[in-house]
N, CA and C atoms as an extended XYZ file, in Angstrom:
546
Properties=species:S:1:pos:R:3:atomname:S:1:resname:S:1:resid:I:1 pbc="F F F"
N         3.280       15.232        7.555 N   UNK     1
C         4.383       14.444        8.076 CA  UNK     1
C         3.802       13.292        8.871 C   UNK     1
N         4.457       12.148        8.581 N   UNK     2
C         3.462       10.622        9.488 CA  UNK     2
C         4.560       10.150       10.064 C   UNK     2
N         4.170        9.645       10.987 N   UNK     3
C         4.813        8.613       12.166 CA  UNK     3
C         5.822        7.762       11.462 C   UNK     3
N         6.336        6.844       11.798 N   UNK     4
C         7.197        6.279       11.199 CA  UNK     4
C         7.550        4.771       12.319 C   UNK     4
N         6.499        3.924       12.275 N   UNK     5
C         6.721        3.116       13.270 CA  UNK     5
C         7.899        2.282       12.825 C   UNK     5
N         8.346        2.220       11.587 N   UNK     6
C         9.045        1.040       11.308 CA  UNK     6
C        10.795        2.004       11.429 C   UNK     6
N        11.142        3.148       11.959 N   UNK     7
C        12.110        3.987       11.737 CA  UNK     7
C        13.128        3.061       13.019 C   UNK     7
N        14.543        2.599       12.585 N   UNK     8
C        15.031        1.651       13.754 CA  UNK     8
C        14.932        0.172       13.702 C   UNK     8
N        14.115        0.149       13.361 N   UNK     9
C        14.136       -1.451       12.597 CA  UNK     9
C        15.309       -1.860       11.959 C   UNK     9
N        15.369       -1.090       10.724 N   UNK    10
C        16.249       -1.365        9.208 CA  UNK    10
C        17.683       -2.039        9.690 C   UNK    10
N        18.173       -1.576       10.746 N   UNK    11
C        19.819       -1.521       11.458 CA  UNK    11
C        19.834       -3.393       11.920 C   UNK    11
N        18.508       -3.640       12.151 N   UNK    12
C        18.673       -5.204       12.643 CA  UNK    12
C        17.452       -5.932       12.112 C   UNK    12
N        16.948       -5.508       11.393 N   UNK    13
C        15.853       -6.596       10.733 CA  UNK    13
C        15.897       -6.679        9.207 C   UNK    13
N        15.788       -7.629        8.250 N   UNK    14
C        16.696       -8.035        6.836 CA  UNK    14
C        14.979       -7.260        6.649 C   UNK    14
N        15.110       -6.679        5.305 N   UNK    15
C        14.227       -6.636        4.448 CA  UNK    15
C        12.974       -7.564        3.939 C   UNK    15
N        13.272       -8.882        4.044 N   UNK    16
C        12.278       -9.712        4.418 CA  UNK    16
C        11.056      -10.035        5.193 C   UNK    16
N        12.134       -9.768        6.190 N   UNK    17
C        11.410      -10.041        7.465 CA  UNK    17
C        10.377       -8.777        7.659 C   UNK    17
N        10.667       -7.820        7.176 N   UNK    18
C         9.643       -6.768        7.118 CA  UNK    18
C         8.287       -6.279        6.422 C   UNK    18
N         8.880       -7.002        5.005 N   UNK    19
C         7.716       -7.740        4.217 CA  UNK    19
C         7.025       -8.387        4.328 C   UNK    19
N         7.516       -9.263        5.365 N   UNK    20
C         6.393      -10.542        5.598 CA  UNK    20
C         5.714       -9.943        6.961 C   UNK    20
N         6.651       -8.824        7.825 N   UNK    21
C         5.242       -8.364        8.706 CA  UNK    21
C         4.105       -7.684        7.799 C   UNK    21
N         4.634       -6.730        7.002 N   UNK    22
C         3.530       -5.773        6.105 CA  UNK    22
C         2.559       -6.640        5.561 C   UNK    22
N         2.988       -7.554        4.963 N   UNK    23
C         2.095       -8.634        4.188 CA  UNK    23
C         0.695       -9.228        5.449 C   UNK    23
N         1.691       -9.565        6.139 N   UNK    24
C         0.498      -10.009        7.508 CA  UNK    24
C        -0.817       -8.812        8.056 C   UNK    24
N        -0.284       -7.372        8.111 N   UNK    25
C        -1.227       -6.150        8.365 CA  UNK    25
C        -2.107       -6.537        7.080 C   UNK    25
N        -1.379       -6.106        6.040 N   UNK    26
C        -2.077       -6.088        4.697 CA  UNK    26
C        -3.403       -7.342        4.938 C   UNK    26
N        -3.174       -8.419        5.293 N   UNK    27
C        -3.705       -9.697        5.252 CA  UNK    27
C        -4.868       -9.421        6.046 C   UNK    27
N        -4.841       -8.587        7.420 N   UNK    28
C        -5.418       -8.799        8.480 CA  UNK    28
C        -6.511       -7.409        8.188 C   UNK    28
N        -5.908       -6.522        7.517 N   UNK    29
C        -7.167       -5.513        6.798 CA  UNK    29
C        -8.044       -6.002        6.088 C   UNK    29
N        -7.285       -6.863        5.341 N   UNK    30
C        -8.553       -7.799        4.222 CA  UNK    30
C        -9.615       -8.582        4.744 C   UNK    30
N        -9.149       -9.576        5.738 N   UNK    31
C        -9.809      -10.273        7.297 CA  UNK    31
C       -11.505       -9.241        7.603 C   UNK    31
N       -10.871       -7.829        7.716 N   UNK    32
C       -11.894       -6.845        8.069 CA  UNK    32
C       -12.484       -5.921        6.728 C   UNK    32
N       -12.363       -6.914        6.124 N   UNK    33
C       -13.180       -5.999        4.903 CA  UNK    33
C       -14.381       -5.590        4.983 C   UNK    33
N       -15.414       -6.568        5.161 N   UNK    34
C       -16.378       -6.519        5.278 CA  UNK    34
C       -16.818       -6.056        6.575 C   UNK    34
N       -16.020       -5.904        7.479 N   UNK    35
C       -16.619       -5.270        8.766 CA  UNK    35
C       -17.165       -4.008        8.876 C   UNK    35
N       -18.155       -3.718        9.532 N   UNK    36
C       -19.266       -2.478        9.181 CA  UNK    36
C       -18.567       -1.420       10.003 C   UNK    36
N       -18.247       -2.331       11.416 N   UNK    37
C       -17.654       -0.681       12.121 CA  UNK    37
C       -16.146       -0.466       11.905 C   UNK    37
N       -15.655       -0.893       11.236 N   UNK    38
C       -14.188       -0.266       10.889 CA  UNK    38
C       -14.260        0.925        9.772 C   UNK    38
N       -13.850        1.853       10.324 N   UNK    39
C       -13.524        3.278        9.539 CA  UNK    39
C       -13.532        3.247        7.937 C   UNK    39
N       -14.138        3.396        7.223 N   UNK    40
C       -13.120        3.348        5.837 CA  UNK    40
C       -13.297        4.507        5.365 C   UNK    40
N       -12.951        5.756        5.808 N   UNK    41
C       -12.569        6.763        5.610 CA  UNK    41
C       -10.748        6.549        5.910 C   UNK    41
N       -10.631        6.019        7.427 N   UNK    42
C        -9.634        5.703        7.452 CA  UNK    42
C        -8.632        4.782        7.135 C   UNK    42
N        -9.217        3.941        6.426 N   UNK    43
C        -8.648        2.456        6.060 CA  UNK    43
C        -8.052        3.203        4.278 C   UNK    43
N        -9.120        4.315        3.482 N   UNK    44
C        -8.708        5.322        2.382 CA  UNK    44
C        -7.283        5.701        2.912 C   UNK    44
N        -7.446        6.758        3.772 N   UNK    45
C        -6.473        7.548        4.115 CA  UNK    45
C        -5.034        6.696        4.214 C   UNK    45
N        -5.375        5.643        4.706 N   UNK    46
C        -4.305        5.008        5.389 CA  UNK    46
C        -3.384        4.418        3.681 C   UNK    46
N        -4.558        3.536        3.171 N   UNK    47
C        -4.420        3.217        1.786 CA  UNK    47
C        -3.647        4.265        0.864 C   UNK    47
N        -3.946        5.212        0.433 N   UNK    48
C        -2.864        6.751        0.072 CA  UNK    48
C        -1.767        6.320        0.651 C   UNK    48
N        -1.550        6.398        1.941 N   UNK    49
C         0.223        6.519        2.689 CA  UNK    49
C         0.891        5.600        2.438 C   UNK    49
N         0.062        3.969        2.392 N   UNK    50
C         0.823        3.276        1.914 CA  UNK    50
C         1.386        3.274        0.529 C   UNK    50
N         0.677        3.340       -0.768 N   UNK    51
C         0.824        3.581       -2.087 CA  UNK    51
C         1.950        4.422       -1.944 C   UNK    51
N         2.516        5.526       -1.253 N   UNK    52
C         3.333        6.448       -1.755 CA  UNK    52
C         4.294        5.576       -0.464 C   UNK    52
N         4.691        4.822        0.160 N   UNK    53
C         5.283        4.218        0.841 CA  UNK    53
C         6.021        2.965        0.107 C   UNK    53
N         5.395        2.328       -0.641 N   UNK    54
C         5.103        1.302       -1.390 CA  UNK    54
C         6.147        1.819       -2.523 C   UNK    54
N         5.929        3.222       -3.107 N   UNK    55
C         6.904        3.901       -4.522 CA  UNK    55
C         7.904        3.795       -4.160 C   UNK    55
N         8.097        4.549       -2.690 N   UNK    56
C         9.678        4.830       -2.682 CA  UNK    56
C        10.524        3.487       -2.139 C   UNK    56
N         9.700        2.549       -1.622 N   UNK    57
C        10.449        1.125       -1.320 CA  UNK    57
C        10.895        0.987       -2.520 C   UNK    57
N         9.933        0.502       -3.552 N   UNK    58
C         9.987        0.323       -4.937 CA  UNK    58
C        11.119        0.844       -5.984 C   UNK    58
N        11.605        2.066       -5.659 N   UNK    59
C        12.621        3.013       -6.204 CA  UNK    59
C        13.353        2.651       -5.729 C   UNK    59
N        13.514        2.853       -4.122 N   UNK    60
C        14.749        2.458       -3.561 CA  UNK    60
C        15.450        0.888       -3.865 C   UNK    60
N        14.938        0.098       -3.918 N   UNK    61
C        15.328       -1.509       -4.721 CA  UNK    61
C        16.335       -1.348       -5.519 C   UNK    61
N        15.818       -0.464       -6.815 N   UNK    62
C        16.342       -0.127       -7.906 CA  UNK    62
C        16.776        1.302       -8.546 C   UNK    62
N        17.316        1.728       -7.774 N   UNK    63
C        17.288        3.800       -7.928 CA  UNK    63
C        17.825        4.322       -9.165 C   UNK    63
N        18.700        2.351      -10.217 N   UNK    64
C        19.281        2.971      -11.285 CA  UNK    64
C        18.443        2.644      -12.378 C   UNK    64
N        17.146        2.260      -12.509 N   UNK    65
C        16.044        1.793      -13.486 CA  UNK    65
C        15.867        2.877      -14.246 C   UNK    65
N        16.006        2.499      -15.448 N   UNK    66
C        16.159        3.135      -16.507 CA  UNK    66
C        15.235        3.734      -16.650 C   UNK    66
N        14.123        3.256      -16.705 N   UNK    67
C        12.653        2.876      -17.004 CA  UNK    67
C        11.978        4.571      -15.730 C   UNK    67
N        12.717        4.078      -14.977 N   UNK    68
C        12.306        4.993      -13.182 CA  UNK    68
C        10.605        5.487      -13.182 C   UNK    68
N        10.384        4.385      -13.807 N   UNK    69
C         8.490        4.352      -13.386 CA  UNK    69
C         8.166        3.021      -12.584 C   UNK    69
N         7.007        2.965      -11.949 N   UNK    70
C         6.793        2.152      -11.267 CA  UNK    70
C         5.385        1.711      -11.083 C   UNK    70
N         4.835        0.638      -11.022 N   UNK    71
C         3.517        0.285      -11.105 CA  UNK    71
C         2.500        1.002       -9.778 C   UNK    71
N         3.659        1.693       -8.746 N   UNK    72
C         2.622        2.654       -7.635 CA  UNK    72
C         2.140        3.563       -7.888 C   UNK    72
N         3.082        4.287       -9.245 N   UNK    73
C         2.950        6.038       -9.854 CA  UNK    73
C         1.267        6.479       -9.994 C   UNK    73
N         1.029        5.381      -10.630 N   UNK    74
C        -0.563        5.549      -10.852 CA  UNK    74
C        -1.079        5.137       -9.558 C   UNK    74
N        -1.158        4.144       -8.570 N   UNK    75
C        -2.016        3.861       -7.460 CA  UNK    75
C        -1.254        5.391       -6.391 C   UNK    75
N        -0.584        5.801       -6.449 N   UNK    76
C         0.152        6.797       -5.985 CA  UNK    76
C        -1.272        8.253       -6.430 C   UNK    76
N        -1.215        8.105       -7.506 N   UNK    77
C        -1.912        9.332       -8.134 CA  UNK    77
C        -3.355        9.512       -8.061 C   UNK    77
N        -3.510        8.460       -7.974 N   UNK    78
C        -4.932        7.545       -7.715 CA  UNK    78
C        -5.831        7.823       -6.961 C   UNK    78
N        -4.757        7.587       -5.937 N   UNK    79
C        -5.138        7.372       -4.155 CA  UNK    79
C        -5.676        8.796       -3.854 C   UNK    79
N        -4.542       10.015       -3.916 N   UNK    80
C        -4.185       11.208       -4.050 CA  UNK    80
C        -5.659       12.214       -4.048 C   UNK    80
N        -5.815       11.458       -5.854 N   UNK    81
C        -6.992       12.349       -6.342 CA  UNK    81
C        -8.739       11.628       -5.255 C   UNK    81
N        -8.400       10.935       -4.809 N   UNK    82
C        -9.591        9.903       -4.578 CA  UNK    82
C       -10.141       10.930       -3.233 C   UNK    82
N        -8.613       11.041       -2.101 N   UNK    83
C        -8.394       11.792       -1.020 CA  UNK    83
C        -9.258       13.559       -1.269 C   UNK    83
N        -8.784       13.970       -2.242 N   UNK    84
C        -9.106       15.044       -2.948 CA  UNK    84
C       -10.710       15.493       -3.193 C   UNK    84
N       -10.988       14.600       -4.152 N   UNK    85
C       -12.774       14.467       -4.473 CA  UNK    85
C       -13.600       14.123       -3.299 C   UNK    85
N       -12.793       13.625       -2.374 N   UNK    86
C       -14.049       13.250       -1.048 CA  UNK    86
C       -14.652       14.334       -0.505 C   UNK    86
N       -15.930       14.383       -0.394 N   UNK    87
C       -16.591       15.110        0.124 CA  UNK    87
C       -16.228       15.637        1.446 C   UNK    87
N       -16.275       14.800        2.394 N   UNK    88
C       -15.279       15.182        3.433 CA  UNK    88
C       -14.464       14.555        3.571 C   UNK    88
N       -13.498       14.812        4.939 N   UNK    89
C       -11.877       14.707        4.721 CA  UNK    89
C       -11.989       12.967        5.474 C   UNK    89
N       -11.406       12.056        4.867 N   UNK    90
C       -11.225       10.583        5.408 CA  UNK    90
C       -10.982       10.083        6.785 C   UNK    90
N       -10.561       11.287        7.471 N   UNK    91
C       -10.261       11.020        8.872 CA  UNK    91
C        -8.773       10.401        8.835 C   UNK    91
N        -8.782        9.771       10.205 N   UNK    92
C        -7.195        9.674       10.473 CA  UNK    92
C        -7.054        7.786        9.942 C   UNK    92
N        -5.759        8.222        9.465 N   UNK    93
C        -4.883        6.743        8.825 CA  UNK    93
C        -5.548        5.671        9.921 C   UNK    93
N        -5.819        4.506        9.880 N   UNK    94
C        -6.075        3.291       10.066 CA  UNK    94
C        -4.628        2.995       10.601 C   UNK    94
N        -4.632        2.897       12.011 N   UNK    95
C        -3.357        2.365       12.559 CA  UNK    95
C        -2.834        1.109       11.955 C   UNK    95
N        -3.364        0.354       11.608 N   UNK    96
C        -2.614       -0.833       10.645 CA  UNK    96
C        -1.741       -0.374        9.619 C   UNK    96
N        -2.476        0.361        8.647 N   UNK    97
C        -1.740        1.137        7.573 CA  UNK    97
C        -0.522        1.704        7.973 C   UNK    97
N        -0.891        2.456        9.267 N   UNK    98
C         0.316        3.376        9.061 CA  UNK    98
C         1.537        2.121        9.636 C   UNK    98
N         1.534        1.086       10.320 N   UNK    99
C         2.371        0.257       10.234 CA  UNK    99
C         2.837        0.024        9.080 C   UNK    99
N         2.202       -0.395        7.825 N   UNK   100
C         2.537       -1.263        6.865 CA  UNK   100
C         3.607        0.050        6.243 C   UNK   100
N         2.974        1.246        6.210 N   UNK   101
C         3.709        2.313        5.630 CA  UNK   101
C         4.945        2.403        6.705 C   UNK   101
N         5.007        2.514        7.509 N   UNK   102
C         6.118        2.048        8.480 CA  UNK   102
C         7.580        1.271        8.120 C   UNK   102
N         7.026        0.095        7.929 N   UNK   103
C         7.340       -1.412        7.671 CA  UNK   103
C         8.313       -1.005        6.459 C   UNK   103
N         7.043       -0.576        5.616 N   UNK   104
C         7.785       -0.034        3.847 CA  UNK   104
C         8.805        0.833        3.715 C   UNK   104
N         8.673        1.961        4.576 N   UNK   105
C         9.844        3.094        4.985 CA  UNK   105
C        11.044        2.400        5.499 C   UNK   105
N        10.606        1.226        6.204 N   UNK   106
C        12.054        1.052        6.891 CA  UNK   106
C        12.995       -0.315        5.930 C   UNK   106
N        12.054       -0.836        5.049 N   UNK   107
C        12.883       -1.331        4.031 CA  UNK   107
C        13.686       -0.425        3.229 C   UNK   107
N        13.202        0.683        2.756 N   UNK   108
C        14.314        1.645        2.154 CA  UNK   108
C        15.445        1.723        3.187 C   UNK   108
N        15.633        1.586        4.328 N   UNK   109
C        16.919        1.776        5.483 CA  UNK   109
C        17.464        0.517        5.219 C   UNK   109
N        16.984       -0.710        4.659 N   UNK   110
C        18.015       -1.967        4.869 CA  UNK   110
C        18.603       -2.007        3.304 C   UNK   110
N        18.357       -1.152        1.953 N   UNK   111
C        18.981       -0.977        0.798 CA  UNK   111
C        20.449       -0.423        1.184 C   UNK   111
N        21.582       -1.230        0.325 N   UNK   112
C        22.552       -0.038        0.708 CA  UNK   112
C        22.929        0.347       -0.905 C   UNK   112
N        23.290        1.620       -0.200 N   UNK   113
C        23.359        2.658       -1.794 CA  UNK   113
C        24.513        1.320       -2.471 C   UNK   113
N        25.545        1.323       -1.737 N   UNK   114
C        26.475        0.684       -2.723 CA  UNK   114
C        27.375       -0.659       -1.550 C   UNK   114
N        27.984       -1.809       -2.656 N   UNK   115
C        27.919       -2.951       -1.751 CA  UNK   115
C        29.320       -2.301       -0.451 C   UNK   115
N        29.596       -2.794        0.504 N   UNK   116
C        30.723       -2.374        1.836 CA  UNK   116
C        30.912       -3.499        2.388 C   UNK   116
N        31.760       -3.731        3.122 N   UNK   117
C        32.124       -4.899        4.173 CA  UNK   117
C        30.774       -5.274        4.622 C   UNK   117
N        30.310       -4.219        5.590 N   UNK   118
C        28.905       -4.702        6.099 CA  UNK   118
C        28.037       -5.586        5.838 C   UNK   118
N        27.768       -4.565        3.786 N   UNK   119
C        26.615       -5.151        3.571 CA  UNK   119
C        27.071       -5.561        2.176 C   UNK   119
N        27.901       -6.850        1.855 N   UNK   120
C        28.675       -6.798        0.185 CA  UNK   120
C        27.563       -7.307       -0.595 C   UNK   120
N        26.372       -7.349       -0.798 N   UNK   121
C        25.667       -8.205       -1.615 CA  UNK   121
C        24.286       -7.201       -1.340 C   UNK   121
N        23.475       -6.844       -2.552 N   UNK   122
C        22.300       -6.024       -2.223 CA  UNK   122
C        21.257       -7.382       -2.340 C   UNK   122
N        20.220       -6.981       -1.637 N   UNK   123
C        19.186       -7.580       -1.331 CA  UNK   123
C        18.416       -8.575       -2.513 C   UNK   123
N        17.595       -9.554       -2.863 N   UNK   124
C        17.209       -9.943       -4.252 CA  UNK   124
C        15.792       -9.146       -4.451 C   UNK   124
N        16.503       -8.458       -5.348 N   UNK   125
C        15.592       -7.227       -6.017 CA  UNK   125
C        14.252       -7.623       -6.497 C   UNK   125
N        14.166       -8.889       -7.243 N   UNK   126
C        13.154       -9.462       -7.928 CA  UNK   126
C        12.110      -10.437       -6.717 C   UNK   126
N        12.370      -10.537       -5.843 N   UNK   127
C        11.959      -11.006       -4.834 CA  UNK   127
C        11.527       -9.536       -3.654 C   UNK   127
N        12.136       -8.649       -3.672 N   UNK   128
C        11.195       -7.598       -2.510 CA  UNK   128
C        10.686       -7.274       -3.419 C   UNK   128
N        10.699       -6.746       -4.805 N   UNK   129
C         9.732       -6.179       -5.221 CA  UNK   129
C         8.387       -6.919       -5.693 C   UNK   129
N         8.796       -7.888       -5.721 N   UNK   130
C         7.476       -9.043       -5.789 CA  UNK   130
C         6.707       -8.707       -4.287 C   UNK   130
N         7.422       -8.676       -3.197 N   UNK   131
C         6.878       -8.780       -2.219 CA  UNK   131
C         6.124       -7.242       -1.691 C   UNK   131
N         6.749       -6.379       -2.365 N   UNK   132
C         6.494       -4.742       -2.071 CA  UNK   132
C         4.504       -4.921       -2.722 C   UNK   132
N         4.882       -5.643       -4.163 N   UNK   133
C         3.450       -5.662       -5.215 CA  UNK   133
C         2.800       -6.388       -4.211 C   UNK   133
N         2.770       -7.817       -3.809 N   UNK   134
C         2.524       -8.513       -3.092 CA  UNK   134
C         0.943       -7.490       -1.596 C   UNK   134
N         2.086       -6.873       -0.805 N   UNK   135
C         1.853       -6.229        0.406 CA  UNK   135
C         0.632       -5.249       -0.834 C   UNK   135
N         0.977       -4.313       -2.159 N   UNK   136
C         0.320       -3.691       -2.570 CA  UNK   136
C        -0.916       -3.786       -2.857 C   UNK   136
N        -0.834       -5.072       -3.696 N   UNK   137
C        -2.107       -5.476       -3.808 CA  UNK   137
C        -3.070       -6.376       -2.745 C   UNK   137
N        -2.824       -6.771       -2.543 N   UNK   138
C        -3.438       -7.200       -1.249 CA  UNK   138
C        -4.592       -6.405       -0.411 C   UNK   138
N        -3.703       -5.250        0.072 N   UNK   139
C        -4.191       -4.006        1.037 CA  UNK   139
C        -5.340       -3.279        0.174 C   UNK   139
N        -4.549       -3.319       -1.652 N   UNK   140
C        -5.878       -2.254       -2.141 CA  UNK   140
C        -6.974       -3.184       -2.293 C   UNK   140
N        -6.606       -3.947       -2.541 N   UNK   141
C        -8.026       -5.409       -2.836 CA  UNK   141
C        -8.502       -5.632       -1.371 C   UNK   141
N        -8.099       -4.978        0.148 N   UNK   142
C        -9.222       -5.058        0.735 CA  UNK   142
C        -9.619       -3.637        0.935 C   UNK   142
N        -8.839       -2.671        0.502 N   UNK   143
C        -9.641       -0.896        0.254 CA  UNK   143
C       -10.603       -1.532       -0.392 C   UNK   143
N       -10.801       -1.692       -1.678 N   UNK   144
C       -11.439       -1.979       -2.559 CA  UNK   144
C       -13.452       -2.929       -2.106 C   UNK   144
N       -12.660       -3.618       -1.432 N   UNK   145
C       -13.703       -5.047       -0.755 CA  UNK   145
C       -14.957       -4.135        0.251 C   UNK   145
N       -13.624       -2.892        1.293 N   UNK   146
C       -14.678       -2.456        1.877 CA  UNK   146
C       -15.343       -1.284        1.190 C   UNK   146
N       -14.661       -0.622        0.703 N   UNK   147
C       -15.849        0.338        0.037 CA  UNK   147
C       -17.034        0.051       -0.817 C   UNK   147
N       -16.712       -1.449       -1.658 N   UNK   148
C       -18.052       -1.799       -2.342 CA  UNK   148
C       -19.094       -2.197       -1.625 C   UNK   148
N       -18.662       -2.840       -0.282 N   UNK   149
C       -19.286       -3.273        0.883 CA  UNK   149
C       -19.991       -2.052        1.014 C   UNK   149
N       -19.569       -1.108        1.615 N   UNK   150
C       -20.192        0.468        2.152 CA  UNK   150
C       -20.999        0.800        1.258 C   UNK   150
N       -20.939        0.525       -0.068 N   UNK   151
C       -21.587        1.206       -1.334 CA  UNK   151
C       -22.885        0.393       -1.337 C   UNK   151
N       -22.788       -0.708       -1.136 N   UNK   152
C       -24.161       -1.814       -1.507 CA  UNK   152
C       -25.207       -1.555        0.046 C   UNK   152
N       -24.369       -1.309        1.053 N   UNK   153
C       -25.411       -0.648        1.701 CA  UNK   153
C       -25.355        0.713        2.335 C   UNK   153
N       -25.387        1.888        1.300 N   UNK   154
C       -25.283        3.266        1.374 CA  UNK   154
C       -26.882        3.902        0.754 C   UNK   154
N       -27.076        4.774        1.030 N   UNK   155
C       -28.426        5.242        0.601 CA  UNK   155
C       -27.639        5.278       -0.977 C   UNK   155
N       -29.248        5.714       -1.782 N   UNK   156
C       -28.937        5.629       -2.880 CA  UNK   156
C       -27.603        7.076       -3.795 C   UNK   156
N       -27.832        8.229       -2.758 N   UNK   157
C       -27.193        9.646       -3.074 CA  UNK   157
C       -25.778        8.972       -2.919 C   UNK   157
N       -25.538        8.590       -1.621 N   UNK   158
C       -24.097        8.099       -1.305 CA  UNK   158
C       -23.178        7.284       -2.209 C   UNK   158
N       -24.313        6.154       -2.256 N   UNK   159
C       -24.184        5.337       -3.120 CA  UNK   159
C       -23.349        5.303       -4.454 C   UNK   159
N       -23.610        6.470       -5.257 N   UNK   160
C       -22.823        6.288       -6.323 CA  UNK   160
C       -21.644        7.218       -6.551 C   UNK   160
N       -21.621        7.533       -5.714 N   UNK   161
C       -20.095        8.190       -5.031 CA  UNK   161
C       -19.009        7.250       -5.105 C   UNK   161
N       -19.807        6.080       -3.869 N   UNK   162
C       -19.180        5.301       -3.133 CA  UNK   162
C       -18.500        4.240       -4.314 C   UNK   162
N       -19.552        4.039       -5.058 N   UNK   163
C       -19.333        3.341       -6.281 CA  UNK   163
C       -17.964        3.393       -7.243 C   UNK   163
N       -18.162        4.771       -7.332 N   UNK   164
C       -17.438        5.512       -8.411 CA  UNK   164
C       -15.650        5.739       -7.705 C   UNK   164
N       -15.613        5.512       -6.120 N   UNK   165
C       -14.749        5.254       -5.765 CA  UNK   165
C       -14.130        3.762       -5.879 C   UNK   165
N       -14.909        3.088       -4.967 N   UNK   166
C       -14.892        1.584       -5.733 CA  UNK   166
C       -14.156        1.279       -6.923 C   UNK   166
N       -14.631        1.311       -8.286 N   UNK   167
C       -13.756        1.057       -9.201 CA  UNK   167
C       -12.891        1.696       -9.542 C   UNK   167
N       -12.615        3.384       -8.872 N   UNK   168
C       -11.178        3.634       -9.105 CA  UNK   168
C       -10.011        2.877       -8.372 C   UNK   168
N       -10.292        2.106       -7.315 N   UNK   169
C        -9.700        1.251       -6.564 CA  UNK   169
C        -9.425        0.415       -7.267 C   UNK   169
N       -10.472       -0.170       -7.715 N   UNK   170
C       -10.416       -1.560       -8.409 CA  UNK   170
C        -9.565       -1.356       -9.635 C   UNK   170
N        -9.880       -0.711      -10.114 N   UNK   171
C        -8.309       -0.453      -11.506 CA  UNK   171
C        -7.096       -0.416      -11.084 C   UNK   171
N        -6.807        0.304       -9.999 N   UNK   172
C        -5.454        0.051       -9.557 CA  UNK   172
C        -5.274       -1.161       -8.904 C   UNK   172
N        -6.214       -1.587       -8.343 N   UNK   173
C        -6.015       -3.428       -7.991 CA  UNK   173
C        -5.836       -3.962       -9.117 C   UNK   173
N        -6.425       -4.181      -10.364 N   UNK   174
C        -5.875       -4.668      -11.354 CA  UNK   174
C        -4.698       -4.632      -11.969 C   UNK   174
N        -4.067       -3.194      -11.731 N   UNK   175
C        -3.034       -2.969      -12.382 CA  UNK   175
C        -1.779       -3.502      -11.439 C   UNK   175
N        -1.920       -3.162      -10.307 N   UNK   176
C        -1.242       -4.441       -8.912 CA  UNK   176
C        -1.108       -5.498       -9.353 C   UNK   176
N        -2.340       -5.908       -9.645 N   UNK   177
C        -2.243       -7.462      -10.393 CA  UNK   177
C        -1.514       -8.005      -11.283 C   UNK   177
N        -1.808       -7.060      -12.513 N   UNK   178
C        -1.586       -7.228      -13.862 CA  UNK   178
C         0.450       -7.437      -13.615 C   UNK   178
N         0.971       -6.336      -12.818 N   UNK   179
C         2.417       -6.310      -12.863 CA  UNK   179
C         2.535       -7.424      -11.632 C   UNK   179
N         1.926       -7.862      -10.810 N   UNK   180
C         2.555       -9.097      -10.187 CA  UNK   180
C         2.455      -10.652      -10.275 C   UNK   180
N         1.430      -10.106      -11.399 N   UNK   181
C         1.699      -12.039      -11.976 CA  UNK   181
C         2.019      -11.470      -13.549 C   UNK   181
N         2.168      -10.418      -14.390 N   UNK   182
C         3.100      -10.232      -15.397 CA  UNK   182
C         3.901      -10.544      -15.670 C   UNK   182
């Protein structure tokens, strides 16, 4: 069960505006990619919460998609198994992350199931979810940045661990990609 910094928001901040904070964390992890003493056990961990943060924004947009797959399912599954195979356990979420996962949770609170006085017009779908991919890729393309970083200077045993994590990242950065300029 995780924190939920963004829980309270949704009631007075548009969906936008929440995106464009996430986008800014997302931005400011990348900033520290290359930085040696930032965690990336935890910057992993954190990376996972968002991906499955990221789905259910993603769903929630659109809950009647025919289709009801989503380009996170795999960075979702990804992340998961990555968490899994680590030798040891990643340590604790990267307080940035758990904002952005925050942020993402509390856009599902500004969807309304159906239009009301309140809220007669739903949000432009094709625009948060651009922005959901947006925040997605971003964040894994700097997962991605620091672990190859860690890998190029890891002993050689570590090393191809580190590696082998690396491009499972990097495929799901591509596939981020591939569906947001698709």
């Amino acid at each position: 069960h995780r924190h939920h910094p963004g829980r309270g928001l949704a009631m007075t901040i548009p969906a936008s505006t929440l995106l464009t904070s996430a986008d800014d964390w997302a931005r400011d992890l990348l900033l520290d990619a290359h930085d040696d003493q930032a965690p990336a056990g935890g910057l992993l961990a954190g990376w996972a919460q968002v991906m499955q943060a990221a789905a259910g924004a993603w769903q929630a947009i659109r809950p009647q998609d025919p289709h009801g797959s989503s380009p996170f399912d795999q960075a979702v599954l990804t992340a998961s198994q990555i968490i899994q195979d680590a030798s040891q356990q990643p340590g604790l979420p990267d307080p940035r992350t758990m904002r952005i996962a925050g942020l993402l949770d509390a856009i599902v609170e500004t969807i309304p199931t159906q239009p009301s006085s309140a809220n007669p017009v739903r949000p432009d779908e094709a625009a948060l979810r651009t922005g959901i991919l947006h925040v997605g890729y971003v964040l894994t393309h700097a997962v991605a940045t620091s672990i190859g970083h860690r890998a190029a200077q890891a002993t050689p045993e570590d090393s191809s661990v580190a590696w082998q994590t690396h491009q499972r990242i990097r495929g799901v950065e591509q596939l981020l990609d591939a569906h947001l300029h698709g």
